[in-house]
């Protein structure tokens, strides 16, 4: 799957992000092109990355994106989105199996899972006491004049 998608992506002149939706036995169901960006950046959000996964009834997800420069080292943004997707996918019950970067004129790729397998181990921890739940700031309508306040 990586080789096939990589052949298409490495010819691109801008970053493209794909989601490969996989069956439980890791066979591909489909490939969703989620974002077409610029020479050095593509905008991605977990909700957009997982949309096709839910609709495809995927058991696993594989992220693939290209670096048109041919430099396969992950950027800080690549690492951040990988970590974020691992957390979101874990909660959604659709594990992220890898995030692969392709590009350049060769058959090489960079697998974040191969370079950092410990990061892909299950890390789920859910609160067992309501005092452990960390709420962010919540905006609400508060006064008669329609003002907003936070709690």
C-alpha atoms as a printed R data frame, in Angstrom:
    type eleno elety resid chain resno       x      y      z
1   ATOM     1    CA   UNK     A     1   0.000  0.000  0.000
2   ATOM     2    CA   UNK     A     2   2.797  2.416  0.876
3   ATOM     3    CA   UNK     A     3   4.595  1.668 -2.370
4   ATOM     4    CA   UNK     A     4   1.460  2.182 -4.455
5   ATOM     5    CA   UNK     A     5   0.376  5.411 -2.750
6   ATOM     6    CA   UNK     A     6   3.999  6.545 -2.533
7   ATOM     7    CA   UNK     A     7   4.367  6.294 -6.323
8   ATOM     8    CA   UNK     A     8   1.528  8.774 -6.740
9   ATOM     9    CA   UNK     A     9   2.473 11.110 -3.899
10  ATOM    10    CA   UNK     A    10   6.191 11.402 -4.569
11  ATOM    11    CA   UNK     A    11   5.430 12.975 -7.969
12  ATOM    12    CA   UNK     A    12   3.480 15.809 -6.313
13  ATOM    13    CA   UNK     A    13   4.808 19.353 -6.235
14  ATOM    14    CA   UNK     A    14   3.103 20.074 -2.883
15  ATOM    15    CA   UNK     A    15   2.356 18.199  0.311
16  ATOM    16    CA   UNK     A    16  -0.553 15.788  0.088
17  ATOM    17    CA   UNK     A    17  -1.924 13.869  3.046
18  ATOM    18    CA   UNK     A    18  -3.711 10.537  2.613
19  ATOM    19    CA   UNK     A    19  -5.459  8.146  4.927
20  ATOM    20    CA   UNK     A    20  -5.379  4.466  4.074
21  ATOM    21    CA   UNK     A    21  -8.337  2.770  5.725
22  ATOM    22    CA   UNK     A    22  -7.532 -0.820  6.585
23  ATOM    23    CA   UNK     A    23  -9.452 -3.960  7.444
24  ATOM    24    CA   UNK     A    24  -8.629 -5.902 10.606
25  ATOM    25    CA   UNK     A    25  -6.138 -8.030  8.633
26  ATOM    26    CA   UNK     A    26  -4.405 -4.818  7.394
27  ATOM    27    CA   UNK     A    27  -5.700 -5.117  3.833
28  ATOM    28    CA   UNK     A    28  -6.601 -1.704  2.377
29  ATOM    29    CA   UNK     A    29 -10.265 -0.787  2.067
30  ATOM    30    CA   UNK     A    30  -9.653  2.538  0.341
31  ATOM    31    CA   UNK     A    31  -7.436  5.592  0.217
32  ATOM    32    CA   UNK     A    32  -8.730  9.058  1.042
33  ATOM    33    CA   UNK     A    33  -6.812 12.135 -0.117
34  ATOM    34    CA   UNK     A    34  -7.504 14.421  2.832
35  ATOM    35    CA   UNK     A    35  -5.419 17.533  2.238
36  ATOM    36    CA   UNK     A    36  -3.502 19.170 -0.587
37  ATOM    37    CA   UNK     A    37  -1.218 21.854  0.795
38  ATOM    38    CA   UNK     A    38   1.720 23.950 -0.271
39  ATOM    39    CA   UNK     A    39   5.335 23.148 -1.009
40  ATOM    40    CA   UNK     A    40   6.124 22.796  2.704
41  ATOM    41    CA   UNK     A    41   2.853 22.411  4.586
42  ATOM    42    CA   UNK     A    42  -0.562 20.747  4.498
43  ATOM    43    CA   UNK     A    43  -3.405 21.573  6.873
44  ATOM    44    CA   UNK     A    44  -4.775 18.521  8.665
45  ATOM    45    CA   UNK     A    45  -7.246 18.027 11.468
46  ATOM    46    CA   UNK     A    46  -8.129 14.722 13.160
47  ATOM    47    CA   UNK     A    47 -11.820 15.050 12.298
48  ATOM    48    CA   UNK     A    48 -10.991 15.319  8.593
49  ATOM    49    CA   UNK     A    49  -8.452 12.510  8.758
50  ATOM    50    CA   UNK     A    50 -10.927 10.112 10.390
51  ATOM    51    CA   UNK     A    51 -14.048 11.009  8.423
52  ATOM    52    CA   UNK     A    52 -13.483  8.381  5.728
53  ATOM    53    CA   UNK     A    53 -12.357  5.849  8.339
54  ATOM    54    CA   UNK     A    54 -15.719  5.938 10.090
55  ATOM    55    CA   UNK     A    55 -17.616  5.861  6.802
56  ATOM    56    CA   UNK     A    56 -15.500  2.926  5.577
57  ATOM    57    CA   UNK     A    57 -15.869  0.973  8.820
58  ATOM    58    CA   UNK     A    58 -12.076  0.804  9.038
59  ATOM    59    CA   UNK     A    59 -10.430 -1.318 11.722
60  ATOM    60    CA   UNK     A    60  -7.080  0.497 11.412
61  ATOM    61    CA   UNK     A    61  -5.672  3.664  9.863
62  ATOM    62    CA   UNK     A    62  -2.387  4.395  8.095
63  ATOM    63    CA   UNK     A    63  -1.363  8.010  7.407
64  ATOM    64    CA   UNK     A    64   0.829  8.731  4.399
65  ATOM    65    CA   UNK     A    65   2.040 12.106  3.209
66  ATOM    66    CA   UNK     A    66   4.721 13.430  0.923
67  ATOM    67    CA   UNK     A    67   7.593 15.835  1.245
68  ATOM    68    CA   UNK     A    68   8.171 17.281 -2.239
69  ATOM    69    CA   UNK     A    69  11.675 18.344 -1.198
70  ATOM    70    CA   UNK     A    70  12.688 14.697 -0.928
71  ATOM    71    CA   UNK     A    71  13.823 15.203  2.692
72  ATOM    72    CA   UNK     A    72  11.994 12.411  4.479
73  ATOM    73    CA   UNK     A    73  12.740 13.521  8.044
74  ATOM    74    CA   UNK     A    74   9.512 14.395  9.885
75  ATOM    75    CA   UNK     A    75   8.962 18.029 10.769
76  ATOM    76    CA   UNK     A    76   7.824 19.155 14.203
77  ATOM    77    CA   UNK     A    77   4.290 19.464 12.777
78  ATOM    78    CA   UNK     A    78   4.503 15.862 11.474
79  ATOM    79    CA   UNK     A    79   5.417 14.601 14.940
80  ATOM    80    CA   UNK     A    80   2.663 16.655 16.593
81  ATOM    81    CA   UNK     A    81  -0.058 15.402 14.253
82  ATOM    82    CA   UNK     A    82   1.164 11.817 14.635
83  ATOM    83    CA   UNK     A    83   0.940 12.033 18.424
84  ATOM    84    CA   UNK     A    84  -2.436 13.735 18.258
85  ATOM    85    CA   UNK     A    85  -3.795 11.159 15.812
86  ATOM    86    CA   UNK     A    86  -2.524  8.303 17.949
87  ATOM    87    CA   UNK     A    87  -4.531  9.679 20.873
88  ATOM    88    CA   UNK     A    88  -7.677 10.403 18.841
89  ATOM    89    CA   UNK     A    89  -7.554  7.089 16.987
90  ATOM    90    CA   UNK     A    90  -7.088  5.226 20.254
91  ATOM    91    CA   UNK     A    91 -10.193  6.870 21.717
92  ATOM    92    CA   UNK     A    92 -12.144  6.202 18.499
93  ATOM    93    CA   UNK     A    93 -11.197  2.519 18.544
94  ATOM    94    CA   UNK     A    94  -9.465  2.710 15.158
95  ATOM    95    CA   UNK     A    95  -5.732  2.370 15.889
96  ATOM    96    CA   UNK     A    96  -3.188  4.376 13.925
97  ATOM    97    CA   UNK     A    97  -0.755  1.744 12.648
98  ATOM    98    CA   UNK     A    98   1.841  4.146 11.218
99  ATOM    99    CA   UNK     A    99   2.542  7.544  9.721
100 ATOM   100    CA   UNK     A   100   4.732  7.259  6.642
101 ATOM   101    CA   UNK     A   101   6.491 10.042  4.755
102 ATOM   102    CA   UNK     A   102   7.400  9.580  1.090
103 ATOM   103    CA   UNK     A   103   9.027 11.842 -1.467
104 ATOM   104    CA   UNK     A   104  11.866 12.390 -3.863
105 ATOM   105    CA   UNK     A   105  12.972 10.268 -6.780
106 ATOM   106    CA   UNK     A   106  13.686  7.109 -4.820
107 ATOM   107    CA   UNK     A   107  11.738  4.240 -3.299
108 ATOM   108    CA   UNK     A   108  12.661  5.212  0.243
109 ATOM   109    CA   UNK     A   109  10.173  6.204  2.896
110 ATOM   110    CA   UNK     A   110  10.255  7.238  6.553
111 ATOM   111    CA   UNK     A   111   8.091  5.198  8.913
112 ATOM   112    CA   UNK     A   112   7.575  6.887 12.257
113 ATOM   113    CA   UNK     A   113   6.540  3.535 13.719
114 ATOM   114    CA   UNK     A   114   9.791  1.881 12.594
115 ATOM   115    CA   UNK     A   115  11.859  4.698 14.089
116 ATOM   116    CA   UNK     A   116   9.879  4.951 17.338
117 ATOM   117    CA   UNK     A   117   7.900  1.732 17.953
118 ATOM   118    CA   UNK     A   118   7.405  2.456 21.676
119 ATOM   119    CA   UNK     A   119   5.259  5.492 20.806
120 ATOM   120    CA   UNK     A   120   2.721  3.218 19.103
121 ATOM   121    CA   UNK     A   121   2.065  1.149 22.202
122 ATOM   122    CA   UNK     A   122  -1.299  1.611 23.891
123 ATOM   123    CA   UNK     A   123  -1.192  4.493 26.341
124 ATOM   124    CA   UNK     A   124  -4.813  4.857 27.180
125 ATOM   125    CA   UNK     A   125  -5.663  6.129 30.620
126 ATOM   126    CA   UNK     A   126  -9.172  7.153 31.410
127 ATOM   127    CA   UNK     A   127 -10.246  8.866 34.602
128 ATOM   128    CA   UNK     A   128 -11.730  6.625 37.261
129 ATOM   129    CA   UNK     A   129 -12.548  9.521 39.601
130 ATOM   130    CA   UNK     A   130 -14.348 12.683 38.556
131 ATOM   131    CA   UNK     A   131 -11.590 14.755 40.224
132 ATOM   132    CA   UNK     A   132  -9.133 13.451 37.608
133 ATOM   133    CA   UNK     A   133 -11.120 14.963 34.720
134 ATOM   134    CA   UNK     A   134  -9.427 18.102 33.423
135 ATOM   135    CA   UNK     A   135 -11.868 20.578 31.901
136 ATOM   136    CA   UNK     A   136 -10.719 23.344 29.633
137 ATOM   137    CA   UNK     A   137 -12.146 26.820 29.662
138 ATOM   138    CA   UNK     A   138 -15.829 26.795 28.807
139 ATOM   139    CA   UNK     A   139 -17.490 29.822 27.220
140 ATOM   140    CA   UNK     A   140 -21.143 30.395 28.070
141 ATOM   141    CA   UNK     A   141 -23.816 33.039 27.672
142 ATOM   142    CA   UNK     A   142 -23.982 34.626 31.046
143 ATOM   143    CA   UNK     A   143 -25.776 37.904 31.498
144 ATOM   144    CA   UNK     A   144 -29.013 39.477 30.284
145 ATOM   145    CA   UNK     A   145 -27.082 41.503 27.718
146 ATOM   146    CA   UNK     A   146 -25.848 38.409 25.891
147 ATOM   147    CA   UNK     A   147 -22.285 38.741 27.182
148 ATOM   148    CA   UNK     A   148 -19.904 35.808 27.305
149 ATOM   149    CA   UNK     A   149 -18.058 34.738 30.402
150 ATOM   150    CA   UNK     A   150 -15.790 31.824 31.203
151 ATOM   151    CA   UNK     A   151 -15.759 29.587 34.193
